[in-house]
Amino acid sequence: MPRSSETLVPPLGPLLRRYRGTGEPLSCEPVAQGLLNRGYRVSTTRGAYFLKQHLDAPTADRTTISRQHHATQRLHALGLPVAPPLADDAGRTVAVIGGRCYALHPWVDGRHRDGTQLSTGGSRRLGLLLGHVHTCLDQVMGSQAPGERYESARPEETFHLIDDLLRLARARRPRETFDELAVHRLLERRDLLALHTHRRPPPAAAAGWVHGDFHPLNLLYRGAEPAAIVDWDRLGVQPRAEEAVRAAALFFVRPAGELALEKVRAYARAYRRAADADADELAAAVHRVWWERLNDFWILRWRYRLHDRRADPLFPASSALAVWWTREYEAVRDAFTD
């Protein structure tokens, strides 16, 4: 659920007094990126910090945040590039003020890089990194409950969603170019889904601990090397090879909605080696994520049902990718499994 657009000013004074040695606040600037929570660059007389304000309801409770913090602390000890939160004078990493949860992290200088900015070698290092994340999470989080099944999207529900979104998009006044594209893609996707309904994948059984939201805005680079994996809010148990496929679809999508398959191939080979995942596991994950993409309309749900347009810029490439991936299904599968 998207957060409210309300202005939320963090209580810097009460917050910083909990942390010995952080100094007096000088400035507090919102960080532009981020759809679900809110972040600030806080400058003090002692340095710079990242202040995270947890707003996304499913993950904003103290217990869930503390579990994320514990995981990043242990991952950091294993040498992964993460930025664990600072502990306050009482040893707590979550500050609850005014009913809201905050966490203070060291500021990491770096920038985001998408797949167009990664060389083949950089793509390989990205796959190694995610593979190491998954294997290290197995060490620090322990075993998960067995037997949970991960169902794929039901096409009959998607057809109802498409009809509703078509109604809302056609009723939009004034009509914009985005609305025309949305109607076109919805009709196109309805036809594609009708052709491929019989290919709905079975439930997935293989699962492991995953970051849950591994994409370019959650990875900071310093030069060519990853400096910090951030935003662990979606940490959880899922089919882990699907995270690898999903991440590649976000890193390596081109503006026209195609995947840079040579980079995907280098990334996937490195991931399989680091995570000890075989080609069959990746092939099954490719099929499930393709199906997920074919049935997914979260950007349009935000725009038309929730009146939240922040994700609109993602729609052209994302919606084109589902069509291209369907047409190039075998080539995409081969890039992940070669």
mmCIF file of C-alpha atoms in Angstrom, residues 5 21 35 45 66 91 95 97 153-154 207 209 272 279 314 320:
data_model
loop_
_atom_site.group_PDB
_atom_site.id
_atom_site.type_symbol
_atom_site.label_atom_id
_atom_site.label_comp_id
_atom_site.label_asym_id
_atom_site.label_seq_id
_atom_site.Cartn_x
_atom_site.Cartn_y
_atom_site.Cartn_z
ATOM 1 C CA SER A 5 1.738 12.085 0.650
ATOM 2 C CA GLY A 21 28.230 10.976 19.894
ATOM 3 C CA LEU A 35 8.095 4.578 -2.803
ATOM 4 C CA THR A 45 28.295 18.524 13.954
ATOM 5 C CA SER A 66 14.273 -5.392 14.647
ATOM 6 C CA GLY A 91 21.294 -0.776 22.746
ATOM 7 C CA ALA A 95 13.253 4.392 17.955
ATOM 8 C CA ILE A 97 8.446 8.407 18.664
ATOM 9 C CA ALA A 153 -1.545 -15.779 -10.195
ATOM 10 C CA ARG A 154 -5.002 -17.009 -11.174
ATOM 11 C CA ALA A 207 12.238 -21.572 -0.813
ATOM 12 C CA TRP A 209 15.541 -16.367 2.800
ATOM 13 C CA ARG A 272 24.029 -20.090 -10.043
ATOM 14 C CA ALA A 279 19.635 -24.762 -14.393
ATOM 15 C CA LEU A 314 8.041 2.790 -14.687
ATOM 16 C CA ALA A 320 6.519 -3.596 -22.848
#
